[in-house]
Tab-separated table of N, CA, C and O in Angstrom:
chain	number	residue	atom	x	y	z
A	271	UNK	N	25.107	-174.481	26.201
A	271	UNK	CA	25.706	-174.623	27.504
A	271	UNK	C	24.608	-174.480	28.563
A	271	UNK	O	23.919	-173.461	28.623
A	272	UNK	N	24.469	-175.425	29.326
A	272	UNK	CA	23.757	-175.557	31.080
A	272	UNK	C	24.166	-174.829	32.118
A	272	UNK	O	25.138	-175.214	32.768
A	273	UNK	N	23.689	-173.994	32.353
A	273	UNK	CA	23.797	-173.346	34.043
A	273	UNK	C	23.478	-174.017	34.748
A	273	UNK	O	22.439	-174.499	34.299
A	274	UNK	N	23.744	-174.533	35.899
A	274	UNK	CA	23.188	-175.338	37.215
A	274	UNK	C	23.619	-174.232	38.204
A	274	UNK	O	24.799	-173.900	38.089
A	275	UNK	N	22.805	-173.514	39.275
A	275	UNK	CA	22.924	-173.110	40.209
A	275	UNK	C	22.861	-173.504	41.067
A	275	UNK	O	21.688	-173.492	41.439
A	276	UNK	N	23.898	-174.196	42.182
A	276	UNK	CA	24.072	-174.986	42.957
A	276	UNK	C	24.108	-174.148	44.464
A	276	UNK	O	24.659	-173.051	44.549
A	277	UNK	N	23.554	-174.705	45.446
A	277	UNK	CA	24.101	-173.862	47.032
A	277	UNK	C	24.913	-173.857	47.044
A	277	UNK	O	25.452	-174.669	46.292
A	278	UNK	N	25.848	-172.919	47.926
A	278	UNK	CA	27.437	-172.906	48.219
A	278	UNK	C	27.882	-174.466	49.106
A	278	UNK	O	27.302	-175.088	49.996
A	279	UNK	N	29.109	-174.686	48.408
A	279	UNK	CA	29.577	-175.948	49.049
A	279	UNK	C	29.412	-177.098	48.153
A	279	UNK	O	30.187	-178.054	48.189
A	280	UNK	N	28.154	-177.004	47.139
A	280	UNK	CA	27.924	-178.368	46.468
A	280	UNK	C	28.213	-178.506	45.299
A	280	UNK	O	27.656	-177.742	44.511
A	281	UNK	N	29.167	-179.504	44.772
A	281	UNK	CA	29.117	-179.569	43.406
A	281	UNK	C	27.963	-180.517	42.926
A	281	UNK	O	27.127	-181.183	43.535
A	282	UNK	N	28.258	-180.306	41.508
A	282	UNK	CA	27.599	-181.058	40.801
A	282	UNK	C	27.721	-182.715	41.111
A	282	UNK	O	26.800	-183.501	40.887
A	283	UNK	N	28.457	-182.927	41.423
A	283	UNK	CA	28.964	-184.142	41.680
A	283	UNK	C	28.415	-184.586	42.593
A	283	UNK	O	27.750	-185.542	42.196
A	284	UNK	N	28.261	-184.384	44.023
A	284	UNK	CA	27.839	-184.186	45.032
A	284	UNK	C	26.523	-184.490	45.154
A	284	UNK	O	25.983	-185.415	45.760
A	285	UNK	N	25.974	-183.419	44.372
A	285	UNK	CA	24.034	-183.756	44.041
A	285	UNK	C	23.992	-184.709	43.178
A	285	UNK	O	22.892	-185.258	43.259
A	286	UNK	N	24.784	-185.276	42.227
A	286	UNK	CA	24.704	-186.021	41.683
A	286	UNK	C	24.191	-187.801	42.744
A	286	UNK	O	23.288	-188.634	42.810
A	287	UNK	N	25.724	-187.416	43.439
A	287	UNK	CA	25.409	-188.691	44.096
A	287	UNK	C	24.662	-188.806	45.279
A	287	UNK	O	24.494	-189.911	45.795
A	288	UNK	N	24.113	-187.593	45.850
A	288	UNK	CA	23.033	-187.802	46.792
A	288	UNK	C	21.910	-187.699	46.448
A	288	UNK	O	21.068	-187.735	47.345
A	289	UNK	N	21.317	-187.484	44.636
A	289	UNK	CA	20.018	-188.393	44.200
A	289	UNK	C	20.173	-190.071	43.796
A	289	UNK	O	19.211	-190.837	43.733
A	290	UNK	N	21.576	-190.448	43.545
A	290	UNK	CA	21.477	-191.541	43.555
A	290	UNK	C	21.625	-192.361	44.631
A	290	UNK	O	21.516	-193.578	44.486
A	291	UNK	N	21.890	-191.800	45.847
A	291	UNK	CA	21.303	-192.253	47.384
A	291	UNK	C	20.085	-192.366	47.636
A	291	UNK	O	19.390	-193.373	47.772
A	292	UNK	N	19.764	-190.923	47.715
A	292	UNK	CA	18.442	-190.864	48.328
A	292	UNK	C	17.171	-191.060	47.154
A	292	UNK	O	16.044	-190.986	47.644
A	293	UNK	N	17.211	-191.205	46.261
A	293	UNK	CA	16.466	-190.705	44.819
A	293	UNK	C	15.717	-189.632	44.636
A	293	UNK	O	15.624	-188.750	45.490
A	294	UNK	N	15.349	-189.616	43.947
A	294	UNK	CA	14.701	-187.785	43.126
A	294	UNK	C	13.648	-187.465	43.844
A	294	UNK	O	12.528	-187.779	43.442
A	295	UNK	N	13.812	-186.838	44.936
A	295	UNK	CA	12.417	-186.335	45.826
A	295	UNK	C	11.437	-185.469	45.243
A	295	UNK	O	10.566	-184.911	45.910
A	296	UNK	N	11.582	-185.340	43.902
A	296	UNK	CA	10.543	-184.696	42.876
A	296	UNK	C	9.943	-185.865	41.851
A	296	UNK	O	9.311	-185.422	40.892
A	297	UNK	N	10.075	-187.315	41.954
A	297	UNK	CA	9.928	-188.350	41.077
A	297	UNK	C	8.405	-188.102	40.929
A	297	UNK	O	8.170	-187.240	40.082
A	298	UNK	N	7.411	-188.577	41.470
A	298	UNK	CA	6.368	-188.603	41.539
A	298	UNK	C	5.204	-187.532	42.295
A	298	UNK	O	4.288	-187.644	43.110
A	299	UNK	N	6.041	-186.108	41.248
A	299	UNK	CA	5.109	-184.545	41.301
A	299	UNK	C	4.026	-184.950	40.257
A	299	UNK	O	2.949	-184.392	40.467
A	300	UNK	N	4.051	-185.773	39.199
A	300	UNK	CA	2.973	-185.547	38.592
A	300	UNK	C	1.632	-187.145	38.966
A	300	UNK	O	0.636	-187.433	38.302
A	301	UNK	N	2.040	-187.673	39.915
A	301	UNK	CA	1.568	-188.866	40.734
A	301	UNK	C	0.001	-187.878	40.504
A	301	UNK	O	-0.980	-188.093	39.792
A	302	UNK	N	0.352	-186.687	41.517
A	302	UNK	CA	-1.310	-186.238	42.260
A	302	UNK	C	-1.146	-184.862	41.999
A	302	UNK	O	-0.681	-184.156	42.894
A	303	UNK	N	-1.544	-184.231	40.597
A	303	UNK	CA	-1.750	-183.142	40.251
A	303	UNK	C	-3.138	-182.281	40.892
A	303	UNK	O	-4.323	-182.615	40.895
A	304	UNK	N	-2.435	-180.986	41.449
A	304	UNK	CA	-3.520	-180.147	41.732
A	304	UNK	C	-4.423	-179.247	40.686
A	304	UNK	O	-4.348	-179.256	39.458
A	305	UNK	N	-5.137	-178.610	41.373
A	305	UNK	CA	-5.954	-177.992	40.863
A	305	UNK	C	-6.011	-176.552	41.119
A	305	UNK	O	-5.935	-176.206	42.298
A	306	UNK	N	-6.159	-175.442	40.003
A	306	UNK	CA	-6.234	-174.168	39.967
A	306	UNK	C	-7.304	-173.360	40.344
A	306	UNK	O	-7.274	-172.132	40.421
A	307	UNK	N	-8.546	-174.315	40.647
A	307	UNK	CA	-9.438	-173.570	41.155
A	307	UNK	C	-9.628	-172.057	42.027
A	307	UNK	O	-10.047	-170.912	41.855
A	308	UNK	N	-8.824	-173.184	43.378
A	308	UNK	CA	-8.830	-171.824	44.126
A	308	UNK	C	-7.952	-170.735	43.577
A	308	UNK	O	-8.328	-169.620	43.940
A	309	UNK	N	-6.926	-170.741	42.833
A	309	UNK	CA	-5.954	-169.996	42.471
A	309	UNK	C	-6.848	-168.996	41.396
A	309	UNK	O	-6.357	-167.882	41.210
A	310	UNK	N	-8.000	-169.283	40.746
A	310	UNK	CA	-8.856	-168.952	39.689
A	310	UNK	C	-9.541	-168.241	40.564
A	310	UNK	O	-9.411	-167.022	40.462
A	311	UNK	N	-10.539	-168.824	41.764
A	311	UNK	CA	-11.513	-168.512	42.858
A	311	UNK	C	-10.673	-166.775	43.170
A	311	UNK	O	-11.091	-165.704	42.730
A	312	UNK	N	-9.985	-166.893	43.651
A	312	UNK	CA	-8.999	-165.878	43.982
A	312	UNK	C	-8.909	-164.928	43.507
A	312	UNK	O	-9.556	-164.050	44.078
A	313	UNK	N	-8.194	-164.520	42.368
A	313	UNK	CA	-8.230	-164.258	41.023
A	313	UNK	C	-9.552	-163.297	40.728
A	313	UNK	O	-9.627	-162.068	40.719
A	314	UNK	N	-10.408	-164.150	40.527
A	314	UNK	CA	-12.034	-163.526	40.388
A	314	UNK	C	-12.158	-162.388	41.429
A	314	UNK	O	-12.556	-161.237	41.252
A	315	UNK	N	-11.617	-163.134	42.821
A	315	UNK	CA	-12.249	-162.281	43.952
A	315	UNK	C	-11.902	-161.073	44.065
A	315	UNK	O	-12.590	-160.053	44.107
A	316	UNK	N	-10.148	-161.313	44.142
A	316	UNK	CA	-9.392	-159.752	44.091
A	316	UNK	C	-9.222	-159.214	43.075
A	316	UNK	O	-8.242	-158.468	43.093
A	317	UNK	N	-10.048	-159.279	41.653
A	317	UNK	CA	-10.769	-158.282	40.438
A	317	UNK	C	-11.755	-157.747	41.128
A	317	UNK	O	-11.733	-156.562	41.459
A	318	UNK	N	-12.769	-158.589	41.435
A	318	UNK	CA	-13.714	-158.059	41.787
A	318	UNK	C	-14.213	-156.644	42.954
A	318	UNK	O	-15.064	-155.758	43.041
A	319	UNK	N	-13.050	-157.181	43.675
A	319	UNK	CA	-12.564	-156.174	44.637
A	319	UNK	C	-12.388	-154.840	44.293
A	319	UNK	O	-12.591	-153.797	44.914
A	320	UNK	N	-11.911	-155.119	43.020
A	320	UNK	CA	-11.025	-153.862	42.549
A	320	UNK	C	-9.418	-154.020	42.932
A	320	UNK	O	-8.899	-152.975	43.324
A	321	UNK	N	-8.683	-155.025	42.879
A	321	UNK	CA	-7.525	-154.615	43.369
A	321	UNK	C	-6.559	-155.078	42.060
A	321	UNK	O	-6.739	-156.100	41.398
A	322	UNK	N	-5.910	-154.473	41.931
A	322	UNK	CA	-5.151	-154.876	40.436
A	322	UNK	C	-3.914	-155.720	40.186
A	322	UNK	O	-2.971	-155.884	40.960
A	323	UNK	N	-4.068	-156.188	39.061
A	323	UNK	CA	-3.151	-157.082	38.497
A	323	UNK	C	-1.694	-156.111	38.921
A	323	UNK	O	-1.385	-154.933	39.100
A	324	UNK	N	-0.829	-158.028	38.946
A	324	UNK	CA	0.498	-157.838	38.912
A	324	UNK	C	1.265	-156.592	38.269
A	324	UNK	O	0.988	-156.601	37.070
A	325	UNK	N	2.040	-155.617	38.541
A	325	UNK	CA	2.376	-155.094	37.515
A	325	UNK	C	3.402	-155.533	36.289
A	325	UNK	O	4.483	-156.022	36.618
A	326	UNK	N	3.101	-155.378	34.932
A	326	UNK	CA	3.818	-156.508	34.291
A	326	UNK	C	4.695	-155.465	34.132
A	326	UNK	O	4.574	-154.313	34.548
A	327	UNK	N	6.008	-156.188	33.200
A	327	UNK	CA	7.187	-155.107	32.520
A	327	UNK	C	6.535	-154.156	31.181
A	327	UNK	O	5.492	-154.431	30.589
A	328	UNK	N	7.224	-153.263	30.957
A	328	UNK	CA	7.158	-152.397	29.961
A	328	UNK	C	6.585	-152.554	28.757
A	328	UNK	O	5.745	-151.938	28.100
A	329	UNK	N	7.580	-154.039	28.547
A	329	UNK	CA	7.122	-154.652	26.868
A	329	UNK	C	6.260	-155.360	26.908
A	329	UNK	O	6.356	-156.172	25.988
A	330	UNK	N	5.103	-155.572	27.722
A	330	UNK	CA	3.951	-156.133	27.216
A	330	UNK	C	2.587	-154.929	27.323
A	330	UNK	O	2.576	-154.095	28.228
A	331	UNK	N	1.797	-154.980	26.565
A	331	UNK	CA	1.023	-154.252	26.047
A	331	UNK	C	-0.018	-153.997	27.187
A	331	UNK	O	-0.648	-154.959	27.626
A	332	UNK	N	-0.286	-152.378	27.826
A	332	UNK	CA	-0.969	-152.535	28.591
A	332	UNK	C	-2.321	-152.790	28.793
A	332	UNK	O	-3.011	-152.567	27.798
A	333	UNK	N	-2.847	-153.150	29.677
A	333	UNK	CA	-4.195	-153.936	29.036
A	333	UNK	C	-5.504	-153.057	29.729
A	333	UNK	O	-5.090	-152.522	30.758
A	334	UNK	N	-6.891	-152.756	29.496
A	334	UNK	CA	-7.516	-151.789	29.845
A	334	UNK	C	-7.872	-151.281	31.788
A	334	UNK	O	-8.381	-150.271	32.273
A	335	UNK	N	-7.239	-152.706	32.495
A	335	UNK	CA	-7.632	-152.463	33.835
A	335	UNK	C	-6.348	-152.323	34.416
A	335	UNK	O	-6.271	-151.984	35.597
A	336	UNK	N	-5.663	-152.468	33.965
A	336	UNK	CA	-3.535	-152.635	34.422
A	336	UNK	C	-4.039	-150.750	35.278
A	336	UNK	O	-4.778	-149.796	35.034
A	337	UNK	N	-2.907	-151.249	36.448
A	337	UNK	CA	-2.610	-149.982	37.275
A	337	UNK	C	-1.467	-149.319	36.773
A	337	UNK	O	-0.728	-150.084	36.153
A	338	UNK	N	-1.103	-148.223	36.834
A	338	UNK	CA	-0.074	-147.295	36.481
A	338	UNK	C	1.351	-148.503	36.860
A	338	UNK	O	1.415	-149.335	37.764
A	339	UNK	N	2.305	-148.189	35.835
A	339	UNK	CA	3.355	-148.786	35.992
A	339	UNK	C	4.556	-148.219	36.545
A	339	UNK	O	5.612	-148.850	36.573
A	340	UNK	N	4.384	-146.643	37.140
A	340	UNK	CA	5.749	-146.099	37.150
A	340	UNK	C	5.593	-145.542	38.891
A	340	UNK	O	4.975	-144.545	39.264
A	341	UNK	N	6.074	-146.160	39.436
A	341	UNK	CA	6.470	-145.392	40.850
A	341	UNK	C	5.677	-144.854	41.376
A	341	UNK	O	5.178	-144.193	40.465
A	342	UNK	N	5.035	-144.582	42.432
A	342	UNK	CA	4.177	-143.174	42.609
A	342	UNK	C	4.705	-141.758	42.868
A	342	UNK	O	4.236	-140.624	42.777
A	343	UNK	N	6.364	-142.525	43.378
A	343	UNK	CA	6.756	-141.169	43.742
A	343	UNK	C	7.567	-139.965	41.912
A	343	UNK	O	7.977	-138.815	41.751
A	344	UNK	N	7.363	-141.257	40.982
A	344	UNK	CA	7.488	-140.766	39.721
A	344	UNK	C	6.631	-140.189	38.271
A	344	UNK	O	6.860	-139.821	37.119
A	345	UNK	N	5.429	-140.415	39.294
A	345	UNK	CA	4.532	-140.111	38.581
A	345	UNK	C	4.163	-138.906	38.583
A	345	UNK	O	4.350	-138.302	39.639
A	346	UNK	N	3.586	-138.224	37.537
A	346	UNK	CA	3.839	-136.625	36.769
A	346	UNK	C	2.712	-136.372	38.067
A	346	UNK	O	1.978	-137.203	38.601
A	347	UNK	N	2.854	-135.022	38.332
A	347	UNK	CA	1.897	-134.047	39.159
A	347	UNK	C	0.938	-133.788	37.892
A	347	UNK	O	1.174	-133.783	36.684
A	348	UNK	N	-0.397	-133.545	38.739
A	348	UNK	CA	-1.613	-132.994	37.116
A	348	UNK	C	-1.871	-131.726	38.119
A	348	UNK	O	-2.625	-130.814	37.780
């Protein structure tokens, strides 16, 4: 079974027939593919910085530069 999450007001139907009006204003995303560079450039910079990765969820394995995952205001007193 398909979920479609639609805005309020629209059915399926609806979007249906206003891509076959207007056509798929996503047709030609892969026409002129970008590039990750800067997104990489970036990346490098704010490591380098020192500023840390996303915090991930629980179940993935933490990795040697990962920042504390729990709250600050939950984190144990030393």
């Amino acid at each position: 079974m398909i979920t479609v999450a639609l805005p309020k007001g629209r059915t399926l139907g609806a979007t249906l027939d206003r891509f076959a009006r207007a056509g798929d204003p996503h047709a030609s995303i892969d026409e002129e593919p970008g590039s990750l560079e800067s997104l990489l450039e970036l990346s490098a910079r704010q490591k380098g910085e020192g500023e840390a990765d996303a915090p991930w969820p629980p179940h993935y394995a933490k990795q040697e530069d990962e920042p504390p995952r729990v709250q600050p205001s939950k984190r144990r007193k030393r």
